[in-house]
Short mmCIF file of C-alpha atoms in Angstrom, two decimals:
data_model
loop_
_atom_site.label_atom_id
_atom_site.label_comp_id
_atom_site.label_asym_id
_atom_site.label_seq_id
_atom_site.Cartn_x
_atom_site.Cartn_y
_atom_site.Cartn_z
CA UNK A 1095 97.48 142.95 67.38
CA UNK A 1096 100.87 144.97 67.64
CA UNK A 1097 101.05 147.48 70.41
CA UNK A 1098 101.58 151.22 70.03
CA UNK A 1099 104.91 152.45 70.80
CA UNK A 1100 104.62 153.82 74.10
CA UNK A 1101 107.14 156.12 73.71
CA UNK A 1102 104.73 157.95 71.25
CA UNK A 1103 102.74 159.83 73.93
CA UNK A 1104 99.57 161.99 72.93
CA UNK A 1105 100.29 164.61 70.35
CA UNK A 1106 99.72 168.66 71.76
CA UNK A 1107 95.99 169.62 71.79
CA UNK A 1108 96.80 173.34 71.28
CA UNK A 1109 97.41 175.22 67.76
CA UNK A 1110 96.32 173.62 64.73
CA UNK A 1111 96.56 170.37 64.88
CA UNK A 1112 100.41 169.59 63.69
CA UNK A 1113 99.41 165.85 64.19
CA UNK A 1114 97.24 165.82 61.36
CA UNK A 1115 100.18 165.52 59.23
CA UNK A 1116 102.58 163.00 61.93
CA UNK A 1117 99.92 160.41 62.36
CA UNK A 1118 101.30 157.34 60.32
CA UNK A 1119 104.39 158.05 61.55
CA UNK A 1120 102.95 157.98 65.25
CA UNK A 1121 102.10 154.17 64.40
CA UNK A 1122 104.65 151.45 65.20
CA UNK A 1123 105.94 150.01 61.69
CA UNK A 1124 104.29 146.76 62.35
CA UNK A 1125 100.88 148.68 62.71
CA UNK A 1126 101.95 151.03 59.77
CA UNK A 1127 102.15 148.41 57.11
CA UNK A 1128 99.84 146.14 58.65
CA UNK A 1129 97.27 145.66 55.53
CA UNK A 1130 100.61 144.80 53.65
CA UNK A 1131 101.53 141.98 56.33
CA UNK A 1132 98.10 140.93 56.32
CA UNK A 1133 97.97 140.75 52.23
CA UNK A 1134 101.22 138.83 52.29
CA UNK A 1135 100.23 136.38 54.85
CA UNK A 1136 97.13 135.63 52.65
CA UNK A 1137 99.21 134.94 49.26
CA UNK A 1138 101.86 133.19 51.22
CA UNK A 1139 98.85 131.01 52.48
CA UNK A 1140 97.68 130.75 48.84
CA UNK A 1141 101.15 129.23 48.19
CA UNK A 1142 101.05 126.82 50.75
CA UNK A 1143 97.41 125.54 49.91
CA UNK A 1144 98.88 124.62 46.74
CA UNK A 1145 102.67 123.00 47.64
CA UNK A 1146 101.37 121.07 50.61
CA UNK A 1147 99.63 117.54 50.29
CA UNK A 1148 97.42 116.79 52.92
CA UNK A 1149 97.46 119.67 55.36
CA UNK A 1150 94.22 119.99 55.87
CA UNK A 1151 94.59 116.05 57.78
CA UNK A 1152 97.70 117.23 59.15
CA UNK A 1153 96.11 119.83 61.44
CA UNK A 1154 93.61 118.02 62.32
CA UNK A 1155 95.23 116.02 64.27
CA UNK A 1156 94.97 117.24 67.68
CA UNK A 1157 91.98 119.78 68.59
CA UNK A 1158 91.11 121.72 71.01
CA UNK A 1159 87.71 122.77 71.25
CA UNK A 1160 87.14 121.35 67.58
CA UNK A 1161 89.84 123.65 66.64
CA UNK A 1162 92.89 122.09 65.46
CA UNK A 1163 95.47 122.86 67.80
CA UNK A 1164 98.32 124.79 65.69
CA UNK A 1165 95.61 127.23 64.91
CA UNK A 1166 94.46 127.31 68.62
CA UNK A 1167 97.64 128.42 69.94
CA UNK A 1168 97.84 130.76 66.96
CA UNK A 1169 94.24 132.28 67.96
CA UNK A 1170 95.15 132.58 71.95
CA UNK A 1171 98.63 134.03 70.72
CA UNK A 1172 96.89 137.12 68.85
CA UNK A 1173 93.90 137.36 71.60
CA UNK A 1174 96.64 137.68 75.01
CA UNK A 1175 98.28 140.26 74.14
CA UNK A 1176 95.61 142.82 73.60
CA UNK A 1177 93.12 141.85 76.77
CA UNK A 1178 96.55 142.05 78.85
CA UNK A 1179 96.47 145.86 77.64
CA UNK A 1180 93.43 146.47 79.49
CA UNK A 1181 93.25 148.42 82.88
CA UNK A 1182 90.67 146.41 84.60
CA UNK A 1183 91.20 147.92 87.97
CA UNK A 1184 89.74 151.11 86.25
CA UNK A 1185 86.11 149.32 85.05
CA UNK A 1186 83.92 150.94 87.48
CA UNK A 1187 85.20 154.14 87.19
CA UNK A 1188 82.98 154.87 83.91
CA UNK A 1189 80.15 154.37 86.04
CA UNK A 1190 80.77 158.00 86.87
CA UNK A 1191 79.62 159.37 83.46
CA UNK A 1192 76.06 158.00 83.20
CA UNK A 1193 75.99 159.56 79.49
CA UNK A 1194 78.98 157.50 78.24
CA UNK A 1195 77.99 153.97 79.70
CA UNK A 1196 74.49 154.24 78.35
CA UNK A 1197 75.85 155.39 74.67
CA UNK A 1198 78.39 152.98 74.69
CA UNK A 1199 75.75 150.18 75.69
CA UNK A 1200 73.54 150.74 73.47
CA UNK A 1201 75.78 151.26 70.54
CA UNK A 1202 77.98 148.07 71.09
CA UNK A 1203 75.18 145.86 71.73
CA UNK A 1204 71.99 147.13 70.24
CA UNK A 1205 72.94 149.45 67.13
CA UNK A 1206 76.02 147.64 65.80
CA UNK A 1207 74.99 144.05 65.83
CA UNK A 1208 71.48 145.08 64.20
CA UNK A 1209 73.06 147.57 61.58
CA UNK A 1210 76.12 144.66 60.84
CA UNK A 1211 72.88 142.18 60.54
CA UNK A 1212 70.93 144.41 58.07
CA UNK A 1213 73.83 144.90 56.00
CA UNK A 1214 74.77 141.38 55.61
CA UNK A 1215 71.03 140.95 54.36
CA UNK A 1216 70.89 143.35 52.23
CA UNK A 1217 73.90 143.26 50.54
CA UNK A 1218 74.74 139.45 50.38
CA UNK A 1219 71.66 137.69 50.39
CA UNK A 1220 72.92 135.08 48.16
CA UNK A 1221 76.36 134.24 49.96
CA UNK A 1222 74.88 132.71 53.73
CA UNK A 1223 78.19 131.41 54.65
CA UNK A 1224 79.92 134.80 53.72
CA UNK A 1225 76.20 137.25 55.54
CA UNK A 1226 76.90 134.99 58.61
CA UNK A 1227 80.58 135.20 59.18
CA UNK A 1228 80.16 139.18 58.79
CA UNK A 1229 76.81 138.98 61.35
CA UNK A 1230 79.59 137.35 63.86
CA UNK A 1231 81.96 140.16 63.36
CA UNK A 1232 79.05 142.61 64.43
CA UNK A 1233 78.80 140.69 67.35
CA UNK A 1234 82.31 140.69 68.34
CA UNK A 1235 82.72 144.32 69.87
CA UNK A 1236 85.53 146.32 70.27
CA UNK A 1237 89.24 145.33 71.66
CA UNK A 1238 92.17 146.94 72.42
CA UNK A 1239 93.47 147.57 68.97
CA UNK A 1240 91.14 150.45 68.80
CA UNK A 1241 93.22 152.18 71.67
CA UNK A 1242 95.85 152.88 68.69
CA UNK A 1243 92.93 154.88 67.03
CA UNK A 1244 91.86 156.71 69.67
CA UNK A 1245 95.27 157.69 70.79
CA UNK A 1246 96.10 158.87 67.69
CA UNK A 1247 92.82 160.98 67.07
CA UNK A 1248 93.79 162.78 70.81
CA UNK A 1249 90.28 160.55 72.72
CA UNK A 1250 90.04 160.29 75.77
CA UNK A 1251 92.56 157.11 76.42
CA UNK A 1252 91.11 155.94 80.20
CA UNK A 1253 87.55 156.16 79.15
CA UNK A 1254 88.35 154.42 75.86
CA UNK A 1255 89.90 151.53 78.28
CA UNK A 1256 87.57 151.25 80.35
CA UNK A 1257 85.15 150.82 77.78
CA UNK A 1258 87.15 148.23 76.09
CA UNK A 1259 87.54 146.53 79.25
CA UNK A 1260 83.77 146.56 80.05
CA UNK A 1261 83.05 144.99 76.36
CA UNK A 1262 85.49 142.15 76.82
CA UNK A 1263 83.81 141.05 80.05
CA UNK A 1264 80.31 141.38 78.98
CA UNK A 1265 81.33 139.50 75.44
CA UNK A 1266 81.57 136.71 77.91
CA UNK A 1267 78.17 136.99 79.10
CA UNK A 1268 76.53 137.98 76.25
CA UNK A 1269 78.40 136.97 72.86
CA UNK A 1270 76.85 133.75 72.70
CA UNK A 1271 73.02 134.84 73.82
CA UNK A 1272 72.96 137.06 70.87
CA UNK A 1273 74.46 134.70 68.15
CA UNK A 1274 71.72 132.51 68.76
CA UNK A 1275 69.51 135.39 68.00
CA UNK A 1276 70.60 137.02 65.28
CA UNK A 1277 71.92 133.27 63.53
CA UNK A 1278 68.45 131.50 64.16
CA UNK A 1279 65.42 133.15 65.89
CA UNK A 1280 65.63 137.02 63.87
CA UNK A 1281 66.10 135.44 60.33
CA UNK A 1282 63.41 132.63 61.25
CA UNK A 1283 60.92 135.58 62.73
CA UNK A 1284 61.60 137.80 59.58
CA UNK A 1285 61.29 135.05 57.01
CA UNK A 1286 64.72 135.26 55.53
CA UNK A 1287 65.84 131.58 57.12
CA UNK A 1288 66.18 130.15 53.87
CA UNK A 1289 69.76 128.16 54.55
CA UNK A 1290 67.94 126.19 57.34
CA UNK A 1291 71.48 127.03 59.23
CA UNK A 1292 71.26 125.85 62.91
CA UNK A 1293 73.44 127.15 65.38
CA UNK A 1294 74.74 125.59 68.63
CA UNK A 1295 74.74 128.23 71.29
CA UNK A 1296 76.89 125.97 72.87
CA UNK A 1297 79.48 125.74 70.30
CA UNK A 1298 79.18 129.32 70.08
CA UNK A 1299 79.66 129.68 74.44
CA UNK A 1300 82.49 127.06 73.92
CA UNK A 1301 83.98 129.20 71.43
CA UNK A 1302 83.94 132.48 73.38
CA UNK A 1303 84.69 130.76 76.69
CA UNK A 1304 88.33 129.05 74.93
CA UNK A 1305 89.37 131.92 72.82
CA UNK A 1306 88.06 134.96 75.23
CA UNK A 1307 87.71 133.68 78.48
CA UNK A 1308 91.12 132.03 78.93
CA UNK A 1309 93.63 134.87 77.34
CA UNK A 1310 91.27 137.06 79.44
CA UNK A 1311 91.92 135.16 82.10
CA UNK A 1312 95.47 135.18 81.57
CA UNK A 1313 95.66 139.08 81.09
CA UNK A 1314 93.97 140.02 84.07
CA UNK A 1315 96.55 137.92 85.89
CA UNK A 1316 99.32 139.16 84.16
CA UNK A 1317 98.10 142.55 84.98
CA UNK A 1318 97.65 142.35 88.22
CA UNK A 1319 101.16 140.35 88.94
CA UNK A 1320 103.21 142.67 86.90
CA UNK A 1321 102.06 145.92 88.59
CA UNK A 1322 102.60 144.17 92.04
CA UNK A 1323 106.16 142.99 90.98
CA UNK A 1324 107.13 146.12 89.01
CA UNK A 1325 104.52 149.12 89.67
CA UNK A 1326 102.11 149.90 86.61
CA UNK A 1327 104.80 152.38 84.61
CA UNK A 1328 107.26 149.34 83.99
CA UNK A 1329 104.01 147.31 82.88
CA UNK A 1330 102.73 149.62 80.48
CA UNK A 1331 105.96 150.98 79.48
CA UNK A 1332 108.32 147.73 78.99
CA UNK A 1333 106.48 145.13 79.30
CA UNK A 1334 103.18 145.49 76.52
CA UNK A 1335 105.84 146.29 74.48
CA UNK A 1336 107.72 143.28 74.20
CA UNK A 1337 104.44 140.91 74.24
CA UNK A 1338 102.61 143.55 71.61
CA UNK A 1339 103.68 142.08 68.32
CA UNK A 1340 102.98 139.14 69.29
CA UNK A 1341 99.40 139.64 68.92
CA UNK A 1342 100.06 140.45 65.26
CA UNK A 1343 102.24 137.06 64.75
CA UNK A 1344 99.28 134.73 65.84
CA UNK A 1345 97.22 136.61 63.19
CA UNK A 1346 99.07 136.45 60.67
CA UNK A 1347 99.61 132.77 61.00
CA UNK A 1348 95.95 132.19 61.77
CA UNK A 1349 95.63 134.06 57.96
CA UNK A 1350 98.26 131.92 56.57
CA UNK A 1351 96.66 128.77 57.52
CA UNK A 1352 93.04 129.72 56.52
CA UNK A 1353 94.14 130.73 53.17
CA UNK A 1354 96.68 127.77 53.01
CA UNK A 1355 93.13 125.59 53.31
CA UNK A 1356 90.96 127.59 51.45
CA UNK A 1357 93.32 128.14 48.33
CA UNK A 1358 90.72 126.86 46.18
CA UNK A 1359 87.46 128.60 46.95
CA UNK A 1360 89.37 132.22 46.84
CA UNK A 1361 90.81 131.54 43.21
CA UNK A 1362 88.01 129.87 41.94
CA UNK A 1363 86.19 132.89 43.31
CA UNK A 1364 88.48 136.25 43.24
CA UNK A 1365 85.98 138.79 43.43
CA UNK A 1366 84.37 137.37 46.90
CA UNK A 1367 87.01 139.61 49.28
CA UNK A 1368 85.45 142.49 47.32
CA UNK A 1369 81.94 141.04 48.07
CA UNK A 1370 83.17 140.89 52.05
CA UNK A 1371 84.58 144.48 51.95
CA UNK A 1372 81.65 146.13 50.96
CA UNK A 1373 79.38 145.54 54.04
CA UNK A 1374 82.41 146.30 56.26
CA UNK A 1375 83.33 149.77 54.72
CA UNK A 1376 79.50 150.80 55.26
CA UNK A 1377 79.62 149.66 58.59
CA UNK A 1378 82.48 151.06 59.81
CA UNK A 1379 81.20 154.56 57.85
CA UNK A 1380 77.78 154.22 59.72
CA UNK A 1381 78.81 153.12 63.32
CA UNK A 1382 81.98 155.78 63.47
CA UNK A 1383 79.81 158.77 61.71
CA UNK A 1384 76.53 157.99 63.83
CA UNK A 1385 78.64 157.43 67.62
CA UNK A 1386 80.59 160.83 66.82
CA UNK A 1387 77.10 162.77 66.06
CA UNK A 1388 75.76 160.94 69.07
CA UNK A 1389 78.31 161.89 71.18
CA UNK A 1390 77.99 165.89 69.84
CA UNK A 1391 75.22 166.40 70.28
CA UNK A 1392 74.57 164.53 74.00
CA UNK A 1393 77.28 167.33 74.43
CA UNK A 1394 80.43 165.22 75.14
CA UNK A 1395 83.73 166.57 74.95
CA UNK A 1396 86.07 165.94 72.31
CA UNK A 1397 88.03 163.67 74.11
CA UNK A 1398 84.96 161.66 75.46
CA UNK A 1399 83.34 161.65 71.92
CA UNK A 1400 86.42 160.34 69.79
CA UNK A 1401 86.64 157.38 72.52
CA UNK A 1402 83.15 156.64 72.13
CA UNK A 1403 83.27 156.35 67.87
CA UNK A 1404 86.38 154.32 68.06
CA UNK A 1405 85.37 152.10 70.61
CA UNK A 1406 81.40 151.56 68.96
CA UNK A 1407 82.91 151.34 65.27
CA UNK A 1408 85.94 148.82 66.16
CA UNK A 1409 85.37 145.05 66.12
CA UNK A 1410 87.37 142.27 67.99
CA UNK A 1411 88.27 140.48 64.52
CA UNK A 1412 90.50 138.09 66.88
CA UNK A 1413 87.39 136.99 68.96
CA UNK A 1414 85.44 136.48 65.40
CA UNK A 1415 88.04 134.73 63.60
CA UNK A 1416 88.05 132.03 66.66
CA UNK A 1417 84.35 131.67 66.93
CA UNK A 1418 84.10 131.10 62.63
CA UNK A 1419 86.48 128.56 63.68
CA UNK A 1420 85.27 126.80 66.09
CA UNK A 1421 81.89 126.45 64.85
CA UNK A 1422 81.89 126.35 61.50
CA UNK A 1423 85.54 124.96 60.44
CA UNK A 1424 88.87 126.75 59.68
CA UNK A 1425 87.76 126.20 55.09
CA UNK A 1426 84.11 127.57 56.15
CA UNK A 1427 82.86 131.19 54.47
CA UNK A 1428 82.25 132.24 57.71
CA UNK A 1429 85.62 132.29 58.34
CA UNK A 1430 87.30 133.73 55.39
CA UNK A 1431 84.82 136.52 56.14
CA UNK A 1432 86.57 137.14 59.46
CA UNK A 1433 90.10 137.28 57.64
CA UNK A 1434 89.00 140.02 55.67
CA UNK A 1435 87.81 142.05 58.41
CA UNK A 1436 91.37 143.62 59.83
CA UNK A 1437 92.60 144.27 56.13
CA UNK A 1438 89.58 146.27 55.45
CA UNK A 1439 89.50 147.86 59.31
CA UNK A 1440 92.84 149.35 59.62
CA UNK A 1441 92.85 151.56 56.54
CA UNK A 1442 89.57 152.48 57.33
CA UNK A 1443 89.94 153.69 61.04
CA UNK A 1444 93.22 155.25 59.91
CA UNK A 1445 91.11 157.81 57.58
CA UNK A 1446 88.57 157.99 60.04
CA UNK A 1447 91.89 159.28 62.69
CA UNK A 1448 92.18 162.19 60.18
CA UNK A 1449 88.26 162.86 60.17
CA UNK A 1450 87.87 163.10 63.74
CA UNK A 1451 90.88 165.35 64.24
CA UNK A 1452 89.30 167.90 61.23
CA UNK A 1453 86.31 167.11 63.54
CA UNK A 1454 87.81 168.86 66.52
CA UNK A 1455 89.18 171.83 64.66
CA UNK A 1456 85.27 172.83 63.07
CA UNK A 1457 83.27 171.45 66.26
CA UNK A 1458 85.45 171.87 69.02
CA UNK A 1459 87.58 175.00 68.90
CA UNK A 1460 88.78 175.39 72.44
CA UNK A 1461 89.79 172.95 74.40
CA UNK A 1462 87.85 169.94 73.92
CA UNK A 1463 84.08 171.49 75.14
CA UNK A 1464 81.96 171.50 73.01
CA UNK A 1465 81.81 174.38 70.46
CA UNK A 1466 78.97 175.57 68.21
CA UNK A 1467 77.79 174.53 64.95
CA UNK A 1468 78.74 177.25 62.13
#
């Protein structure tokens, strides 16, 4: 997704908190609006779905990966920009805070995909193409994108990218292990199997591997050649800039397309984004309120604590949208369940900005330590 303005810098941690009042205007314009870009990009999709003849055989054409290759490129365009964001030089450095790693571990990869799985369950038992497109967001942790909300909220920025950096890599190893598990062996072992779905954890792998691995691949390298050419200031300060929006671009035409093709199901059916929405605002409630507690009271600082609720309530939408994809089809549930995820995120995690920094005022009073309960 789009970039934050460098420029920007980290508002003043002294006084009382004059950033509480500056922090849309802190975002970039493409980030500020971005639920209205997203909720244009779905009607103008709409639209399409119901001028064009036949373009559902028209982009399936050429595939890669089963994916048909306009929306490839469109999923790689959005995925590049934000792994190239990441300082992997700096992964082993959060080694050095024992408490973090192990909190950030267990909330990424134990907590969220279990709480994402119960409330899929529980609250659409009924819709299984819908419950398992919002099980694969759970599983799809954090990306860069949450770096805007921790900036913003005054986190700690290194350990938030080190963090995201650490999820990306281990999303390699680990994404498709625990689809299996939560898509076929946990609803078979708790009796709730009842759409006999069977999932490929190849396809899944396959998935992750095309849309992760390579525009990992290729951020890591861009990375690394661009602070040898130009030194790491003219990376981060000229050059994520210009590639940022981009991110948002492939989105959006990755929305335009799957509503273009699923035109039908989403008028016949209006009040199914609503259905979507609900599980993903009591996630995002849950996993920010419960990492931010966790973090108090394992006595973290500020700083350390807002980069730890960001980074365990985020989701890599990007990485879920491309896996719905490629395993289920670009018309499936699954995938319009994805789509929804970024309109609902965005407004969300920009309230939850404003919580965390009335957080630091009544918990923290100093200067980030930790202050006492009153």
């Amino acid at each position: 997704m789009s970039d934050l303005s460098q420029e920007t810098g980290r508002a003043p941690r002294d006084g009382a908190s004059p950033e509480d009042a500056a922090v849309i205007q802190r975002l970039s314009v493409l980030d500020r609006f971005l639920p209205v870009w997203i909720i244009a990009a779905m009607a103008l999709g709409l639209l399409l779905g119901r001028g064009v003849d036949g373009l559902d055989d028209a982009l399936s054409k050429v595939e890669v990966g089963s994916v048909s290759l306009p929306i490839a490129i469109g999923l790689l365009v959005m995925m590049y920009p934000v792994l190239a964001k990441v300082r992997y030089d700096e992964l082993g450095h959060v080694t050095g805070d024992r408490k973090l790693l192990v909190s950030s571990i267990v909330l990424n990869w134990l907590i969220g995909p279990a709480l994402m799985f119960a409330l899929a369950w529980l609250l659409l038992p009924e819709l299984p193409e819908y419950r398992t497109g919002l099980i694969i967001v759970g599983l799809a942790r954090c990306i860069a994108m949450v770096l805007i909300w921790n900036d913003l909220a005054c986190g700690d920025g290194e350990a938030a990218a080190i963090l995201v950096a650490l999820n990306a890599v281990f999303q390699i190893i680990a994404f498709a292990g625990l689809g299996y598990f939560y898509l076929e062996l946990l609803p078979g072992w708790l009796d709730l199997d009842e759409t006999g779905l069977d999932v490929s954890v190849w396809g899944i792998a396959k998935s992750v591997l095309i849309f992760l691995g390579i525009p990992l691949l290729a951020g890591f390298l861009t990375r690394v050649v661009g602070e040898r050419a130009k030194g790491r200031e003219w990376y981060e300060s000229r050059f994520l800039p210009k590639i940022g929006p981009a991110a948002l671009y492939g989105l959006l035409f990755t929305i335009i397309i799957l509503f273009a093709l699923q035109g039908d199901t989403i008028t016949n059916q209006p009040l199914d984004v609503a259905r979507i929405a609900v599980p993903l605002l009591a996630y995002f409630a849950l996993m920010w309120t419960g990492s931010f507690v966790l973090g108090y009271r394992l006595r973290m600082t500020y700083p350390r604590t807002t980069a730890l609720a960001f980074t365990a309530a985020g989701n890599n939408f990007e990485l879920a949208i491309a896996v719905a994809i490629g395993v289920f089809g670009v018309t499936s549930g699954e995938a319009l369940a994805g789509v929804v995820g970024p309109l609902i995120e965005v407004p969300v995690l920009v309230a939850l900005v404003y919580v965390a920094l009335w957080a630091r005022r009544r918990y923290y009073p100093t200067d980030g330590s930790r202050g006492a309960i009153s």
